[in-house]
PDB file of C-alpha atoms in Angstrom:
ATOM      1  CA  MET A 563      -6.215  23.230  10.501  1.00 86.00           C
ATOM      2  CA  PRO A 564      -6.810  19.499  10.014  1.00 95.00           C
ATOM      3  CA  THR A 565      -8.783  18.456   6.946  1.00 97.00           C
ATOM      4  CA  VAL A 566     -11.249  15.561   7.175  1.00 98.00           C
ATOM      5  CA  LEU A 567     -11.024  13.647   3.900  1.00 98.00           C
ATOM      6  CA  PHE A 568     -13.637  11.047   4.806  1.00 98.00           C
ATOM      7  CA  GLU A 569     -16.106  10.540   7.641  1.00 98.00           C
ATOM      8  CA  ARG A 570     -18.913   8.028   7.596  1.00 96.00           C
ATOM      9  CA  ASP A 571     -20.403   5.879  10.366  1.00 95.00           C
ATOM     10  CA  ASN A 572     -17.448   4.905  12.567  1.00 96.00           C
ATOM     11  CA  HIS A 573     -14.700   5.558  10.006  1.00 98.00           C
ATOM     12  CA  ARG A 574     -12.657   8.748   9.582  1.00 98.00           C
ATOM     13  CA  VAL A 575      -9.558   9.856   7.644  1.00 98.00           C
ATOM     14  CA  VAL A 576      -7.881  13.137   8.607  1.00 98.00           C
ATOM     15  CA  VAL A 577      -4.859  14.940   7.147  1.00 98.00           C
ATOM     16  CA  PHE A 578      -2.665  17.418   9.029  1.00 97.00           C
ATOM     17  CA  ASN A 579      -0.971  19.479   6.334  1.00 96.00           C
ATOM     18  CA  ASP A 580       0.092  22.760   7.949  1.00 93.00           C
ATOM     19  CA  LEU A 581       2.195  21.810  10.977  1.00 93.00           C
ATOM     20  CA  VAL A 582       5.573  22.633   9.371  1.00 91.00           C
ATOM     21  CA  ARG A 583       6.004  26.374   9.849  1.00 81.00           C
ATOM     22  CA  GLY A 584       7.821  28.579   7.345  1.00 70.00           C
ATOM     23  CA  ASP A 585      11.267  27.308   6.388  1.00 76.00           C
ATOM     24  CA  ASP A 586      11.672  25.003   9.412  1.00 75.00           C
ATOM     25  CA  GLY A 587      11.659  21.942   7.166  1.00 83.00           C
ATOM     26  CA  VAL A 588      10.122  20.450   4.058  1.00 88.00           C
ATOM     27  CA  GLN A 589       6.324  20.607   4.036  1.00 92.00           C
ATOM     28  CA  ALA A 590       4.880  17.245   5.019  1.00 95.00           C
ATOM     29  CA  ASN A 591       1.433  15.760   5.610  1.00 97.00           C
ATOM     30  CA  GLN A 592       0.513  13.456   8.475  1.00 98.00           C
ATOM     31  CA  PHE A 593      -2.564  11.237   8.482  1.00 98.00           C
ATOM     32  CA  LEU A 594      -4.952   9.715  10.993  1.00 98.00           C
ATOM     33  CA  VAL A 595      -7.203   6.765  10.103  1.00 98.00           C
ATOM     34  CA  GLN A 596      -9.828   5.790  12.679  1.00 98.00           C
ATOM     35  CA  HIS A 597     -12.223   2.855  12.617  1.00 98.00           C
ATOM     36  CA  GLY A 598     -14.246   2.505  15.809  1.00 97.00           C
ATOM     37  CA  ASN A 599     -11.747   2.413  18.662  1.00 96.00           C
ATOM     38  CA  GLN A 600      -8.856   1.429  16.373  1.00 98.00           C
ATOM     39  CA  SER A 601      -6.532   4.084  14.960  1.00 98.00           C
ATOM     40  CA  ALA A 602      -3.448   4.462  12.801  1.00 98.00           C
ATOM     41  CA  LEU A 603      -1.203   7.527  12.587  1.00 98.00           C
ATOM     42  CA  VAL A 604       0.600   7.476   9.236  1.00 98.00           C
ATOM     43  CA  ASP A 605       4.046   9.074   8.693  1.00 98.00           C
ATOM     44  CA  PRO A 606       3.998  11.221  11.865  1.00 97.00           C
ATOM     45  CA  GLY A 607       7.343  12.934  11.241  1.00 96.00           C
ATOM     46  CA  GLY A 608      10.233  13.930  13.468  1.00 95.00           C
ATOM     47  CA  ALA A 609      10.849  16.002  16.573  1.00 94.00           C
ATOM     48  CA  LEU A 610       9.915  19.149  14.650  1.00 94.00           C
ATOM     49  CA  LEU A 611       6.303  17.953  14.465  1.00 95.00           C
ATOM     50  CA  TYR A 612       5.833  15.851  17.577  1.00 97.00           C
ATOM     51  CA  THR A 613       4.350  18.527  19.844  1.00 96.00           C
ATOM     52  CA  PRO A 614       2.085  20.268  17.301  1.00 96.00           C
ATOM     53  CA  LEU A 615       0.886  16.905  15.998  1.00 97.00           C
ATOM     54  CA  THR A 616       0.000  15.564  19.445  1.00 97.00           C
ATOM     55  CA  LEU A 617      -1.974  18.742  20.112  1.00 97.00           C
ATOM     56  CA  ALA A 618      -3.782  18.457  16.771  1.00 97.00           C
ATOM     57  CA  LEU A 619      -4.512  14.757  17.355  1.00 97.00           C
ATOM     58  CA  SER A 620      -6.195  15.462  20.674  1.00 96.00           C
ATOM     59  CA  ARG A 621      -9.212  16.828  18.769  1.00 95.00           C
ATOM     60  CA  TYR A 622      -9.924  13.249  17.615  1.00 97.00           C
ATOM     61  CA  LEU A 623      -8.390  10.970  20.263  1.00 96.00           C
ATOM     62  CA  GLN A 624      -5.875  10.929  23.060  1.00 94.00           C
ATOM     63  CA  PRO A 625      -2.457  10.106  21.561  1.00 93.00           C
ATOM     64  CA  LYS A 626      -1.840   7.490  24.276  1.00 94.00           C
ATOM     65  CA  ASP A 627      -4.722   5.489  22.799  1.00 96.00           C
ATOM     66  CA  LEU A 628      -3.226   5.111  19.292  1.00 98.00           C
ATOM     67  CA  THR A 629      -3.237   1.555  17.966  1.00 98.00           C
ATOM     68  CA  TYR A 630      -0.592   1.876  15.228  1.00 98.00           C
ATOM     69  CA  ILE A 631       2.139   4.163  13.956  1.00 98.00           C
ATOM     70  CA  LEU A 632       2.581   3.418  10.230  1.00 98.00           C
ATOM     71  CA  ALA A 633       5.840   4.416   8.534  1.00 98.00           C
ATOM     72  CA  SER A 634       6.028   4.304   4.754  1.00 98.00           C
ATOM     73  CA  HIS A 635       9.838   4.335   5.022  1.00 97.00           C
ATOM     74  CA  GLN A 636      12.649   5.440   7.351  1.00 96.00           C
ATOM     75  CA  ASP A 637      13.255   9.148   6.635  1.00 96.00           C
ATOM     76  CA  PRO A 638      13.276  11.682   9.518  1.00 95.00           C
ATOM     77  CA  ASP A 639      10.168  13.431   8.182  1.00 95.00           C
ATOM     78  CA  ILE A 640       8.431  10.042   8.321  1.00 96.00           C
ATOM     79  CA  ILE A 641       9.386   8.469  11.649  1.00 96.00           C
ATOM     80  CA  GLY A 642      12.158  10.585  13.218  1.00 96.00           C
ATOM     81  CA  ALA A 643      10.285  10.965  16.527  1.00 97.00           C
ATOM     82  CA  VAL A 644       9.660   7.250  16.991  1.00 97.00           C
ATOM     83  CA  ASP A 645      11.211   7.391  20.483  1.00 97.00           C
ATOM     84  CA  ARG A 646       8.483   9.764  21.700  1.00 97.00           C
ATOM     85  CA  TRP A 647       5.661   7.793  20.127  1.00 97.00           C
ATOM     86  CA  LEU A 648       6.973   4.635  21.804  1.00 97.00           C
ATOM     87  CA  MET A 649       7.313   6.429  25.142  1.00 96.00           C
ATOM     88  CA  TYR A 650       3.981   8.230  25.279  1.00 96.00           C
ATOM     89  CA  THR A 651       1.675   5.810  23.444  1.00 96.00           C
ATOM     90  CA  GLY A 652       1.024   2.100  23.439  1.00 96.00           C
ATOM     91  CA  ALA A 653       1.072   2.002  19.631  1.00 98.00           C
ATOM     92  CA  THR A 654       2.703  -0.691  17.523  1.00 98.00           C
ATOM     93  CA  VAL A 655       5.145   0.689  14.940  1.00 98.00           C
ATOM     94  CA  VAL A 656       4.577  -0.786  11.461  1.00 98.00           C
ATOM     95  CA  CYS A 657       7.387  -0.490   8.901  1.00 98.00           C
ATOM     96  CA  SER A 658       9.405  -2.484   6.404  1.00 98.00           C
ATOM     97  CA  LYS A 659      11.417  -5.389   7.745  1.00 97.00           C
ATOM     98  CA  LEU A 660      14.395  -3.798   5.972  1.00 96.00           C
ATOM     99  CA  TRP A 661      14.193  -0.831   8.369  1.00 95.00           C
ATOM    100  CA  GLY A 662      13.323  -2.777  11.516  1.00 93.00           C
ATOM    101  CA  ARG A 663      16.928  -2.616  12.738  1.00 92.00           C
ATOM    102  CA  PHE A 664      17.494   1.013  11.701  1.00 94.00           C
ATOM    103  CA  VAL A 665      14.439   2.863  13.045  1.00 95.00           C
ATOM    104  CA  PRO A 666      15.373   1.856  16.638  1.00 93.00           C
ATOM    105  CA  HIS A 667      18.575   3.906  16.267  1.00 94.00           C
ATOM    106  CA  SER A 668      16.336   6.904  17.049  1.00 94.00           C
ATOM    107  CA  VAL A 669      15.460   5.374  20.438  1.00 95.00           C
ATOM    108  CA  PRO A 670      17.812   5.774  23.460  1.00 94.00           C
ATOM    109  CA  HIS A 671      19.136   2.461  24.754  1.00 92.00           C
ATOM    110  CA  TYR A 672      17.827   3.214  28.255  1.00 93.00           C
ATOM    111  CA  GLN A 673      14.240   3.805  27.124  1.00 95.00           C
ATOM    112  CA  LYS A 674      11.927   1.162  28.540  1.00 93.00           C
ATOM    113  CA  ASN A 675       9.066  -0.555  26.717  1.00 93.00           C
ATOM    114  CA  ALA A 676      10.627   0.078  23.307  1.00 93.00           C
ATOM    115  CA  GLY A 677      11.800  -3.387  22.289  1.00 94.00           C
ATOM    116  CA  THR A 678      11.046  -5.594  19.321  1.00 94.00           C
ATOM    117  CA  ASP A 679       7.568  -6.433  20.651  1.00 96.00           C
ATOM    118  CA  ARG A 680       6.531  -2.839  19.805  1.00 97.00           C
ATOM    119  CA  TYR A 681       7.197  -3.363  16.085  1.00 97.00           C
ATOM    120  CA  LEU A 682       5.251  -5.086  13.316  1.00 97.00           C
ATOM    121  CA  LEU A 683       7.733  -5.567  10.474  1.00 98.00           C
ATOM    122  CA  LEU A 684       6.411  -5.991   6.956  1.00 98.00           C
ATOM    123  CA  ASP A 685       7.763  -8.405   4.377  1.00 98.00           C
ATOM    124  CA  ASP A 686       8.392  -6.972   0.918  1.00 98.00           C
ATOM    125  CA  ASP A 687       4.951  -8.024  -0.314  1.00 98.00           C
ATOM    126  CA  GLY A 688       3.180  -6.024   2.412  1.00 98.00           C
ATOM    127  CA  GLY A 689      -0.057  -7.268   3.900  1.00 98.00           C
ATOM    128  CA  LEU A 690      -3.286  -6.409   5.712  1.00 98.00           C
ATOM    129  CA  ILE A 691      -3.197  -4.420   8.947  1.00 98.00           C
ATOM    130  CA  PRO A 692      -6.290  -5.248  11.065  1.00 97.00           C
ATOM    131  CA  MET A 693      -8.371  -2.281  12.235  1.00 96.00           C
ATOM    132  CA  GLY A 694     -11.251  -3.944  14.063  1.00 94.00           C
ATOM    133  CA  GLY A 695     -13.726  -4.786  11.306  1.00 93.00           C
ATOM    134  CA  THR A 696     -11.675  -3.478   8.399  1.00 97.00           C
ATOM    135  CA  ASP A 697      -8.070  -3.653   7.216  1.00 98.00           C
ATOM    136  CA  LEU A 698      -5.528  -1.185   5.939  1.00 98.00           C
ATOM    137  CA  MET A 699      -3.429  -2.487   3.050  1.00 98.00           C
ATOM    138  CA  ALA A 700       0.347  -2.073   3.093  1.00 98.00           C
ATOM    139  CA  LEU A 701       1.195  -1.948  -0.623  1.00 98.00           C
ATOM    140  CA  PRO A 702       4.709  -2.443  -2.064  1.00 98.00           C
ATOM    141  CA  ALA A 703       6.224   0.843  -3.245  1.00 98.00           C
ATOM    142  CA  HIS A 704       9.874  -0.155  -3.110  1.00 98.00           C
ATOM    143  CA  PHE A 705      12.453   2.218  -4.633  1.00 98.00           C
ATOM    144  CA  LEU A 706       9.833   4.974  -4.805  1.00 98.00           C
ATOM    145  CA  HIS A 707      12.032   6.320  -3.285  1.00 94.00           C
ATOM    146  CA  SER A 708      13.256   4.029  -0.505  1.00 96.00           C
ATOM    147  CA  VAL A 709      14.465   0.443  -0.884  1.00 96.00           C
ATOM    148  CA  GLY A 710      11.882  -0.639   1.690  1.00 97.00           C
ATOM    149  CA  ASN A 711       8.819   1.499   1.069  1.00 98.00           C
ATOM    150  CA  PHE A 712       5.041   1.116   1.331  1.00 98.00           C
ATOM    151  CA  SER A 713       1.921   2.977   0.335  1.00 98.00           C
ATOM    152  CA  PHE A 714      -1.141   2.463   2.535  1.00 98.00           C
ATOM    153  CA  TYR A 715      -4.622   1.952   1.112  1.00 98.00           C
ATOM    154  CA  ASP A 716      -7.852   2.330   3.072  1.00 98.00           C
ATOM    155  CA  PRO A 717     -10.547   0.338   1.244  1.00 98.00           C
ATOM    156  CA  THR A 718     -13.368   1.869   3.302  1.00 98.00           C
ATOM    157  CA  SER A 719     -12.680   5.428   2.120  1.00 98.00           C
ATOM    158  CA  ARG A 720     -10.870   4.329  -1.068  1.00 98.00           C
ATOM    159  CA  ILE A 721      -8.040   6.686  -0.113  1.00 98.00           C
ATOM    160  CA  LEU A 722      -4.496   5.751  -1.135  1.00 98.00           C
ATOM    161  CA  LEU A 723      -1.881   7.279   1.157  1.00 98.00           C
ATOM    162  CA  SER A 724       0.894   7.133  -1.403  1.00 98.00           C
ATOM    163  CA  GLY A 725       3.919   8.323   0.565  1.00 98.00           C
ATOM    164  CA  ASP A 726       6.397  10.212  -1.616  1.00 98.00           C
ATOM    165  CA  VAL A 727       4.766   9.015  -4.840  1.00 98.00           C
ATOM    166  CA  GLY A 728       2.619  11.835  -6.183  1.00 98.00           C
ATOM    167  CA  SER A 729       4.250  14.471  -3.999  1.00 98.00           C
ATOM    168  CA  SER A 730       4.130  18.076  -5.152  1.00 97.00           C
ATOM    169  CA  LEU A 731       6.051  21.169  -4.084  1.00 94.00           C
ATOM    170  CA  VAL A 732       3.423  23.889  -3.787  1.00 91.00           C
ATOM    171  CA  PRO A 733       3.754  27.440  -2.420  1.00 85.00           C
ATOM    172  CA  SER A 734       3.572  27.833   1.349  1.00 79.00           C
ATOM    173  CA  GLY A 735       0.049  28.648   2.443  1.00 79.00           C
ATOM    174  CA  ALA A 736      -1.604  27.172  -0.656  1.00 85.00           C
ATOM    175  CA  PRO A 737      -5.131  25.880   0.147  1.00 92.00           C
ATOM    176  CA  TYR A 738      -5.212  22.158   0.847  1.00 95.00           C
ATOM    177  CA  GLU A 739      -7.684  21.193  -1.855  1.00 96.00           C
ATOM    178  CA  PRO A 740      -7.849  18.173  -4.172  1.00 97.00           C
ATOM    179  CA  VAL A 741      -6.249  18.584  -7.599  1.00 97.00           C
ATOM    180  CA  GLU A 742      -8.681  17.636 -10.363  1.00 94.00           C
ATOM    181  CA  ASN A 743      -6.864  19.322 -13.278  1.00 95.00           C
ATOM    182  CA  PHE A 744      -3.544  17.490 -13.473  1.00 97.00           C
ATOM    183  CA  GLY A 745      -1.867  19.323 -16.384  1.00 96.00           C
ATOM    184  CA  PRO A 746      -0.813  22.535 -14.592  1.00 96.00           C
ATOM    185  CA  HIS A 747      -0.192  20.630 -11.341  1.00 97.00           C
ATOM    186  CA  SER A 748       2.376  18.309 -12.956  1.00 98.00           C
ATOM    187  CA  LYS A 749       4.874  21.187 -13.026  1.00 97.00           C
ATOM    188  CA  THR A 750       4.990  21.110  -9.220  1.00 97.00           C
ATOM    189  CA  MET A 751       5.861  17.390  -9.317  1.00 98.00           C
ATOM    190  CA  LEU A 752       8.347  17.033 -12.150  1.00 98.00           C
ATOM    191  CA  GLY A 753      11.641  17.875 -10.454  1.00 97.00           C
ATOM    192  CA  PHE A 754      10.784  15.897  -7.331  1.00 97.00           C
ATOM    193  CA  HIS A 755       9.848  12.730  -9.199  1.00 98.00           C
ATOM    194  CA  ARG A 756      12.800  12.858 -11.567  1.00 98.00           C
ATOM    195  CA  ARG A 757      15.154  13.027  -8.594  1.00 97.00           C
ATOM    196  CA  TYR A 758      13.486  10.810  -5.988  1.00 97.00           C
ATOM    197  CA  MET A 759      11.852   7.995  -7.963  1.00 98.00           C
ATOM    198  CA  ALA A 760      14.320   5.232  -8.821  1.00 98.00           C
ATOM    199  CA  SER A 761      13.281   4.377 -12.384  1.00 98.00           C
ATOM    200  CA  ARG A 762      10.424   4.286 -14.853  1.00 98.00           C
ATOM    201  CA  ARG A 763      10.344   0.471 -14.652  1.00 98.00           C
ATOM    202  CA  VAL A 764       9.588   0.560 -10.929  1.00 98.00           C
ATOM    203  CA  ALA A 765       7.066   3.361 -11.361  1.00 98.00           C
ATOM    204  CA  ARG A 766       5.187   1.284 -13.949  1.00 98.00           C
ATOM    205  CA  LEU A 767       4.886  -1.641 -11.553  1.00 98.00           C
ATOM    206  CA  TRP A 768       3.368   0.624  -8.900  1.00 98.00           C
ATOM    207  CA  VAL A 769       1.022   2.253 -11.422  1.00 98.00           C
ATOM    208  CA  ALA A 770      -0.317  -1.134 -12.562  1.00 98.00           C
ATOM    209  CA  MET A 771      -1.054  -2.115  -8.957  1.00 98.00           C
ATOM    210  CA  VAL A 772      -2.812   1.188  -8.231  1.00 98.00           C
ATOM    211  CA  ARG A 773      -4.956   0.954 -11.358  1.00 98.00           C
ATOM    212  CA  GLU A 774      -6.201  -2.412 -10.103  1.00 98.00           C
ATOM    213  CA  LEU A 775      -7.276  -0.787  -6.819  1.00 98.00           C
ATOM    214  CA  ASP A 776      -8.994   2.161  -8.566  1.00 98.00           C
ATOM    215  CA  PRO A 777      -8.702   4.584  -5.605  1.00 98.00           C
ATOM    216  CA  GLU A 778     -10.996   7.593  -5.228  1.00 98.00           C
ATOM    217  CA  TRP A 779      -8.185   9.711  -3.798  1.00 98.00           C
ATOM    218  CA  ILE A 780      -4.382   9.631  -4.053  1.00 98.00           C
ATOM    219  CA  VAL A 781      -2.979  11.551  -1.096  1.00 98.00           C
ATOM    220  CA  PRO A 782       0.817  11.969  -0.961  1.00 98.00           C
ATOM    221  CA  GLN A 783       3.013  12.854   2.004  1.00 98.00           C
ATOM    222  CA  HIS A 784       4.023  16.202   0.478  1.00 97.00           C
ATOM    223  CA  GLY A 785       1.759  18.698  -1.254  1.00 97.00           C
ATOM    224  CA  LEU A 786      -1.789  18.283  -2.493  1.00 98.00           C
ATOM    225  CA  PRO A 787      -4.122  15.292  -2.931  1.00 98.00           C
ATOM    226  CA  MET A 788      -5.511  14.197  -6.295  1.00 98.00           C
ATOM    227  CA  ARG A 789      -9.042  13.134  -7.137  1.00 98.00           C
ATOM    228  CA  GLY A 790     -11.243  12.441 -10.145  1.00 96.00           C
ATOM    229  CA  ALA A 791      -9.713  12.668 -13.616  1.00 97.00           C
ATOM    230  CA  ALA A 792      -6.396  13.839 -12.168  1.00 98.00           C
ATOM    231  CA  ILE A 793      -5.726  10.327 -10.836  1.00 98.00           C
ATOM    232  CA  GLY A 794      -5.733   8.635 -14.249  1.00 98.00           C
ATOM    233  CA  GLU A 795      -3.738  11.501 -15.763  1.00 98.00           C
ATOM    234  CA  PHE A 796      -1.168  11.284 -12.976  1.00 98.00           C
ATOM    235  CA  LEU A 797      -0.763   7.529 -13.394  1.00 98.00           C
ATOM    236  CA  SER A 798      -0.243   7.885 -17.161  1.00 98.00           C
ATOM    237  CA  TRP A 799       2.269  10.684 -16.556  1.00 98.00           C
ATOM    238  CA  LEU A 800       4.222   8.668 -13.986  1.00 98.00           C
ATOM    239  CA  GLU A 801       4.458   5.459 -16.006  1.00 98.00           C
ATOM    240  CA  ASN A 802       6.001   7.389 -18.898  1.00 98.00           C
ATOM    241  CA  LEU A 803       8.378   9.553 -16.870  1.00 98.00           C
ATOM    242  CA  ASP A 804      12.137   9.054 -17.151  1.00 98.00           C
ATOM    243  CA  CYS A 805      13.415   9.364 -13.600  1.00 98.00           C
ATOM    244  CA  GLY A 806      16.200   8.299 -11.266  1.00 98.00           C
ATOM    245  CA  SER A 807      18.593   5.853 -12.886  1.00 98.00           C
ATOM    246  CA  ASP A 808      16.968   6.454 -16.296  1.00 98.00           C
ATOM    247  CA  LEU A 809      18.618   9.882 -16.330  1.00 98.00           C
ATOM    248  CA  LEU A 810      22.127   8.890 -15.218  1.00 97.00           C
ATOM    249  CA  GLY A 811      25.211   8.385 -17.370  1.00 97.00           C
ATOM    250  CA  PRO A 812      29.031   8.309 -17.106  1.00 96.00           C
ATOM    251  CA  ALA A 813      29.196  12.088 -16.631  1.00 94.00           C
ATOM    252  CA  ASP A 814      27.355  11.691 -13.323  1.00 95.00           C
ATOM    253  CA  TYR A 815      30.072   9.410 -11.903  1.00 96.00           C
ATOM    254  CA  ARG A 816      33.297  11.337 -12.439  1.00 95.00           C
ATOM    255  CA  ILE A 817      36.082  11.648  -9.877  1.00 95.00           C
ATOM    256  CA  PRO A 818      35.823  15.197  -8.438  1.00 93.00           C
ATOM    257  CA  ARG A 819      38.742  17.556  -9.185  1.00 92.00           C
ATOM    258  CA  ARG A 820      37.699  20.675  -7.288  1.00 92.00           C
ATOM    259  CA  ALA A 821      37.319  21.593  -3.641  1.00 95.00           C
ATOM    260  CA  VAL A 822      33.859  21.891  -2.200  1.00 90.00           C
ATOM    261  CA  ALA A 823      32.898  25.438  -1.265  1.00 82.00           C
TER     262      ALA A 823
END
């Protein structure tokens, strides 16, 4: 079932967290931000999720009426079904300029109305995405984990849609509830962040930017959201975490001598 994270006046933020069934793929969250008649679907996923997501969306709006498709980066679980969203909606696809020539590889060459005019490509420093009386912020999150990567901040709800940053690997069927006690929860995040975040230096840059925003929620693309004291504890944990290239040495770059199984 969708979870409404925020709803006030003409503004709503919804998360769809349970559309990946069983072992079909990695658990992933999709997000809808609505402001009046403007809407943004954030990280809608691939073909695995297209049909269940369109059905779930119809509770809030007709998919054909979407204003934007926001992609934090280029992975299949982020934007793999871009061809269908371009075909069946009039939405503009917003992603990093670095991926503006790669995302269209998911679109057949014969598909009409899918050219460059359907894309809004972000420079590395991000920017404001107009939503009819408010803006969504595209915030630099490069190398966390993708070379061209963005988090999206909604200043009306003070919700930070953080992409892969803050992701947790929780048991299937776990209630989708905000984490407010970070200590035990960090165990579900450690392996993921060590592997997928590029370095502590980059993480610290992102943490400093997020502290300046002071969000009320941090809501990642995988796992559970964080709220309250857990946010500050998470940021302190992340800025002090050795990850990615911090953990690599000569032993990780040896010429292989054995056959793969």
